[in-house]
Coordinates of C-alpha atoms in Angstrom, one line a residue:
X1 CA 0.0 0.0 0.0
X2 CA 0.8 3.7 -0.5
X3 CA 2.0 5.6 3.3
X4 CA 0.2 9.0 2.9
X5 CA 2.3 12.0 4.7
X6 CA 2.1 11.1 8.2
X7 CA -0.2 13.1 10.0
X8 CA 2.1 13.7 13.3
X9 CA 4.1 15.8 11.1
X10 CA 1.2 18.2 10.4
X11 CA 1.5 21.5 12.5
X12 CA -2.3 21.6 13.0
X13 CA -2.6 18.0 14.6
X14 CA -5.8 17.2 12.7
X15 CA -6.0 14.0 14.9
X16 CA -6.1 13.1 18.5
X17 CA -2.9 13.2 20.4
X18 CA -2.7 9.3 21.0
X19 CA -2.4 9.1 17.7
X20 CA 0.3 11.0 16.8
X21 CA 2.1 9.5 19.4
X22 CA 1.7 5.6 18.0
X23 CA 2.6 7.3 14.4
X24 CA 5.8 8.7 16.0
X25 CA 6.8 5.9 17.5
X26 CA 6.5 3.5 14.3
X27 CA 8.4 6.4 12.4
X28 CA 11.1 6.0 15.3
X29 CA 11.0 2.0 15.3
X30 CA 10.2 0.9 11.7
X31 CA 11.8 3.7 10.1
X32 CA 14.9 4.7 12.2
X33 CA 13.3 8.3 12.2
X34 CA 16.4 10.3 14.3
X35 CA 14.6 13.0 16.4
X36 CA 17.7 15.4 16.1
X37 CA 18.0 18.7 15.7
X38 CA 17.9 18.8 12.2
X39 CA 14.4 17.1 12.6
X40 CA 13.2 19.9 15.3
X41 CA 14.4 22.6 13.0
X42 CA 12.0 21.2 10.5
X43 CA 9.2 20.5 12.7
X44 CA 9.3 22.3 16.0
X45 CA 5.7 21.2 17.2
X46 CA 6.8 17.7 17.5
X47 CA 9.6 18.9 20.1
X48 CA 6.6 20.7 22.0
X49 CA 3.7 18.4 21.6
X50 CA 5.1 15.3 22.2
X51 CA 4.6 14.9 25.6
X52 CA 1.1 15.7 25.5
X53 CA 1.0 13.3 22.9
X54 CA 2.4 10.7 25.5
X55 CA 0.2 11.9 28.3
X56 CA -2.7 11.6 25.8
X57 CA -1.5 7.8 25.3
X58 CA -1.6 6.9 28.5
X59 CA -5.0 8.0 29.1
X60 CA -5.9 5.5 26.2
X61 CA -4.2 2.8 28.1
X62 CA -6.2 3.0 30.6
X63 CA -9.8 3.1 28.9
X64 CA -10.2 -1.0 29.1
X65 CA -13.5 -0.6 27.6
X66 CA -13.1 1.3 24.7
X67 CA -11.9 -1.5 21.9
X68 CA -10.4 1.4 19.7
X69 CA -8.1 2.7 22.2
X70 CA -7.1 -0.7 23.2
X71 CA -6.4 -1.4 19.8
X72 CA -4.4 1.1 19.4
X73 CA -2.9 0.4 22.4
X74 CA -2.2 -3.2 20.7
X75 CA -0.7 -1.6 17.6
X76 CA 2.1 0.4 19.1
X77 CA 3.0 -2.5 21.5
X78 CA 3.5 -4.9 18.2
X79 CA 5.2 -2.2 17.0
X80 CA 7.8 -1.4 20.0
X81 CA 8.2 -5.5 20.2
X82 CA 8.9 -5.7 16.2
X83 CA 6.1 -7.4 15.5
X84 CA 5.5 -5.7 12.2
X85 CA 7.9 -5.1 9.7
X86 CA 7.2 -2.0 8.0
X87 CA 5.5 0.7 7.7
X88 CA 3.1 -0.5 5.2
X89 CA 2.1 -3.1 8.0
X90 CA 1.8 -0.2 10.0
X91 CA -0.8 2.1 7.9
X92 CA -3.0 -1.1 6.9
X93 CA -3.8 -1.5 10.6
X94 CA -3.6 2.7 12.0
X95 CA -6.1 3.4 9.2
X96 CA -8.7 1.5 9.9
X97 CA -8.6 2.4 13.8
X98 CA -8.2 6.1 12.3
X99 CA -10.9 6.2 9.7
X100 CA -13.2 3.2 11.3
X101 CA -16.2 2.3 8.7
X102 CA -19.2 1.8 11.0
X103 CA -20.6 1.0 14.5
X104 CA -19.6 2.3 17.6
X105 CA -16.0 2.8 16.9
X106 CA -16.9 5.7 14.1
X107 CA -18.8 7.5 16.7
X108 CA -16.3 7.6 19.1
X109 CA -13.6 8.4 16.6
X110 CA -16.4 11.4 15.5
X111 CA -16.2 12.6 18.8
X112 CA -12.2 12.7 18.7
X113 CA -12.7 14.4 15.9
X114 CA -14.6 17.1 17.0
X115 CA -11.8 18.2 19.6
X116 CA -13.7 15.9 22.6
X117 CA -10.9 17.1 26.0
X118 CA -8.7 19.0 23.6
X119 CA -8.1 15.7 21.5
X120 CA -7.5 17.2 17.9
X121 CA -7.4 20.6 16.1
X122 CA -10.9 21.6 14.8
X123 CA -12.3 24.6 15.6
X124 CA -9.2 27.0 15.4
X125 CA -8.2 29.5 17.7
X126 CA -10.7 30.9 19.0
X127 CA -11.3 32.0 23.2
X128 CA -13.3 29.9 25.8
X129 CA -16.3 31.6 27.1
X130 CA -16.7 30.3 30.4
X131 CA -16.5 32.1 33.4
X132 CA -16.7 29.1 35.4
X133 CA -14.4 26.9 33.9
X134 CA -11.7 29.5 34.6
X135 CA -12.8 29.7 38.5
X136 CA -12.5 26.3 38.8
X137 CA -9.0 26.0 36.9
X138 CA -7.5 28.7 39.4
X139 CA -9.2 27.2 42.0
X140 CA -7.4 24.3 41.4
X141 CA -3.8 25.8 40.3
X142 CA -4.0 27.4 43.8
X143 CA -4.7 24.0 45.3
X144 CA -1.6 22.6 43.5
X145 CA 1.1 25.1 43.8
X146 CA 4.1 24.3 45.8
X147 CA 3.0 20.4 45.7
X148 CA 5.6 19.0 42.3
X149 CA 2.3 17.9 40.3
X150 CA 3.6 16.5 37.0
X151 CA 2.9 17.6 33.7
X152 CA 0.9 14.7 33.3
X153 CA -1.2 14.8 37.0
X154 CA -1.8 18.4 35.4
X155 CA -3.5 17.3 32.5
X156 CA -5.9 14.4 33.9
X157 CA -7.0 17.2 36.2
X158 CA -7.7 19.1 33.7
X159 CA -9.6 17.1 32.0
X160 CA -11.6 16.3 34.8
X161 CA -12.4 20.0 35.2
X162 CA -13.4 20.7 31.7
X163 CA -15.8 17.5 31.9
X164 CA -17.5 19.1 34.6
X165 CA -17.6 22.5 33.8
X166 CA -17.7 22.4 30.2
X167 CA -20.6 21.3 28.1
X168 CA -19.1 21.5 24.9
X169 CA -15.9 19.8 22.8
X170 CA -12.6 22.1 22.4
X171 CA -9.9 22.0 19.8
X172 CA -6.5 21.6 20.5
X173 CA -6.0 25.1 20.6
X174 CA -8.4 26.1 22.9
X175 CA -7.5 23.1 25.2
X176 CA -3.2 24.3 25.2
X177 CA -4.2 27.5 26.1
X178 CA -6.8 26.3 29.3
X179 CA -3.3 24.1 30.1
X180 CA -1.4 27.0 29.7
X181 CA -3.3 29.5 31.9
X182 CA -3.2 26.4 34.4
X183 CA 0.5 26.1 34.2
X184 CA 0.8 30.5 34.6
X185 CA -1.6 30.7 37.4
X186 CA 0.5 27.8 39.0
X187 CA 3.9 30.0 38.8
X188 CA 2.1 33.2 39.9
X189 CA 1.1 31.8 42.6
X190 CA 4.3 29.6 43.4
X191 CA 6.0 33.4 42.7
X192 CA 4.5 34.6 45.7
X193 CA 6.5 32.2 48.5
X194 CA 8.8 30.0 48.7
X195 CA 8.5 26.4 48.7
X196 CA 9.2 26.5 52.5
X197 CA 7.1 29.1 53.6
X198 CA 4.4 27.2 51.5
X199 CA 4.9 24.1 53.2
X200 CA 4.9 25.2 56.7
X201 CA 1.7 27.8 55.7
X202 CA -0.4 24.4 54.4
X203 CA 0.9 22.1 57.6
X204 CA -2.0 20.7 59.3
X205 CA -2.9 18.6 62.1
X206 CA -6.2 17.2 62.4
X207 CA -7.4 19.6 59.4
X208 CA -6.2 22.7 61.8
X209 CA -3.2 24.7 61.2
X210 CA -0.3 23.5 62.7
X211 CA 0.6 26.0 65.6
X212 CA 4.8 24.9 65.4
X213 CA 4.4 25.5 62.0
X214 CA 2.9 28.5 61.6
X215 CA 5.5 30.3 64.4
X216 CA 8.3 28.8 62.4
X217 CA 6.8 30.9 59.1
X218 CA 6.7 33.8 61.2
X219 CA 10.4 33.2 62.7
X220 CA 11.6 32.3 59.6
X221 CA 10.4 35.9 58.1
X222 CA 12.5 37.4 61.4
X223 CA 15.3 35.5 60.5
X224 CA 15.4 36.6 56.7
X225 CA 14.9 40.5 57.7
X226 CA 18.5 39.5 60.0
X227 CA 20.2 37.5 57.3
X228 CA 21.3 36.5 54.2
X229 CA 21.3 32.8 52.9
X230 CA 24.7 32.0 54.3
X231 CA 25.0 34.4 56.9
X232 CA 24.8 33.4 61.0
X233 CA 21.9 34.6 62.8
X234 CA 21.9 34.2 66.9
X235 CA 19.1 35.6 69.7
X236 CA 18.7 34.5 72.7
X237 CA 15.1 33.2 73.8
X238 CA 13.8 36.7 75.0
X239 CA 15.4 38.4 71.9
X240 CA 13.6 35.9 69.6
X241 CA 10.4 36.9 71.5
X242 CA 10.8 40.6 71.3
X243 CA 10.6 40.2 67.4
X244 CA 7.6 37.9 67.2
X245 CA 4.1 38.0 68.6
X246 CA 3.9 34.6 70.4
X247 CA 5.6 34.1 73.8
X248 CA 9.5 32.5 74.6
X249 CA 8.4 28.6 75.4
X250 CA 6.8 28.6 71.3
X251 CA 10.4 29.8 70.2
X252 CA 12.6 26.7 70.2
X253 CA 10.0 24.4 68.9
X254 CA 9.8 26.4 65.9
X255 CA 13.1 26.7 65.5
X256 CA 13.5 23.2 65.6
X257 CA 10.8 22.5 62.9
X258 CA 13.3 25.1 60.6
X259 CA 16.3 23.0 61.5
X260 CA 15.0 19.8 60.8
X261 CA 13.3 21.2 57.3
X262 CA 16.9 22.4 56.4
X263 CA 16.0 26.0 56.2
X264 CA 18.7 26.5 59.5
X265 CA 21.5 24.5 60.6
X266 CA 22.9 24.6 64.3
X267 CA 26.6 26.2 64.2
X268 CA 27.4 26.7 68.2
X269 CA 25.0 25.3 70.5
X270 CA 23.8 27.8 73.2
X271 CA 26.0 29.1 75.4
X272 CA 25.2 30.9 78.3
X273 CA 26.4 34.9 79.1
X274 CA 26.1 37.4 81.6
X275 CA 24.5 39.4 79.3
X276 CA 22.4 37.6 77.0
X277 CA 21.9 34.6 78.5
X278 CA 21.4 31.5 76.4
X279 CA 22.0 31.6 72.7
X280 CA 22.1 29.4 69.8
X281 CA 24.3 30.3 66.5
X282 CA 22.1 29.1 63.3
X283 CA 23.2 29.5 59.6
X284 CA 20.7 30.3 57.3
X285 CA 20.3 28.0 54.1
X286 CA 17.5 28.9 52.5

């Protein structure tokens, strides 16, 4: 059979995600496509859609029940174990499960089609409408930020939100830029403190704020208005209480919690003066 131009190499992703990711990979394995640099210069939206491409794989491994995605599924495992040949083995099998003739399997490929959870590119560029959709998006980025969440934990949430909030299918386009705001209103908000002031901020016990925890934020904002990363920093109990707005027996707990999160590290263990009375020496790391 004749191999048509391969449709992962098509700027405009005219089909679903999962699919360009099995095409890839029988390009890669059947062909000995190189992804190089050469390749990127030529096609630049395969260095920056292939992930979502992967991610958009995955969720096909996982929908037992649908017999398309499981044979597509299928198809790129006989093609990563060698199982077919060529490329021409390839097509006569990704073309049917791309264009199916009848029955179920054409109306869920229809739905692909039309752009079903940012699947393929179909109705162009234009905005998203939905006032609620984008509460619930932020609501969520602010839920996330500070926690890691993967690229890929990203997108199934998202998903989940635009299947609840959103009625109606969404190309490509429209579905990269709900990911996008996602991904900015995760870093605007991850802008605001630092991963450390985040954690001990979200500490809880028992669904309450952790008490230790909170102190140590507020000590650790003393400690930064005293000193540098790298620089020694050194009260002793009633100077660390004149400078916060809880009493002298909350101090060393807190200070604790920062020592044993690395944000301090015990240099001189307290010594006791005429003056000062009992003081600890602690480097600031972070």
């Amino acid at each position: 059979m004749s191999i048509t131009y391969p449709k992962f190499l098509d700027p405009k992703q005219t089909q679903h995600y999962a699919f360009s990711h099995v095409e890839l990979v029988a390009h890669i394995v059947l062909d000995g496509l190189k992804l190089n640099s050469a390749f990127f210069a030529q096609y630049p939206h395969v260095l920056y859609k292939q992930d979502e491409w992967n991610t958009q794989y995955k969720l096909f491994q996982r929908k037992h029940r649908d017999r398309n995605a499981q044979a597509l599924v299928k198809l790129c495992e006989d093609v990563r174990s060698k199982k077919l040949l060529s490329l021409d083995e390839f097509y006569s099998r990704f073309n049917v499960l791309l264009n199916p003739k009848r029955g179920k399997a054409l109306k869920a490929q229809k739905r692909r089609n039309a752009g079903m959870l940012g699947a393929i590119e179909s109705a162009g560029d234009e905005a998203v409408n939905n006032r609620e959709l984008f509460k619930a998006i932020y609501r969520y980025a602010v839920s996330v930020s500070h926690s890691g969440a993967t690229t890929a934990t990203l997108d199934m949430a998202l998903s989940d939100i635009i299947k609840e909030h959103h009625n109606h299918p969404l190309s490509n386009s429209q579905r990269n830029a709900l990911f996008k705001r996602l991904q900015q209103k995760i870093v605007e908000m991850e802008q605001q403190l630092s991963d450390i002031e985040a954690r001990l901020l979200k500490s809880r016990i028992k669904g309450k704020a952790d008490k230790v925890a909170f102190n140590a934020y507020t000590l650790y904002g003393v400690i930064k208005l005293h000193a540098a990363v790298g620089d020694t920093v050194g009260m002793s109990q009633e100077g660390w209480a004149a400078s916060v707005p809880f009493g002298e027996k909350a101090i060393q707990p807190a200070l604790n919690l920062l020592v044993k999160l690395k944000v301090l590290e015990v240099i001189e263990k307290a010594k006791a003066t005429s003056f000062a009375g009992k003081a600890t020496i602690y480097k600031r790391l972070v």
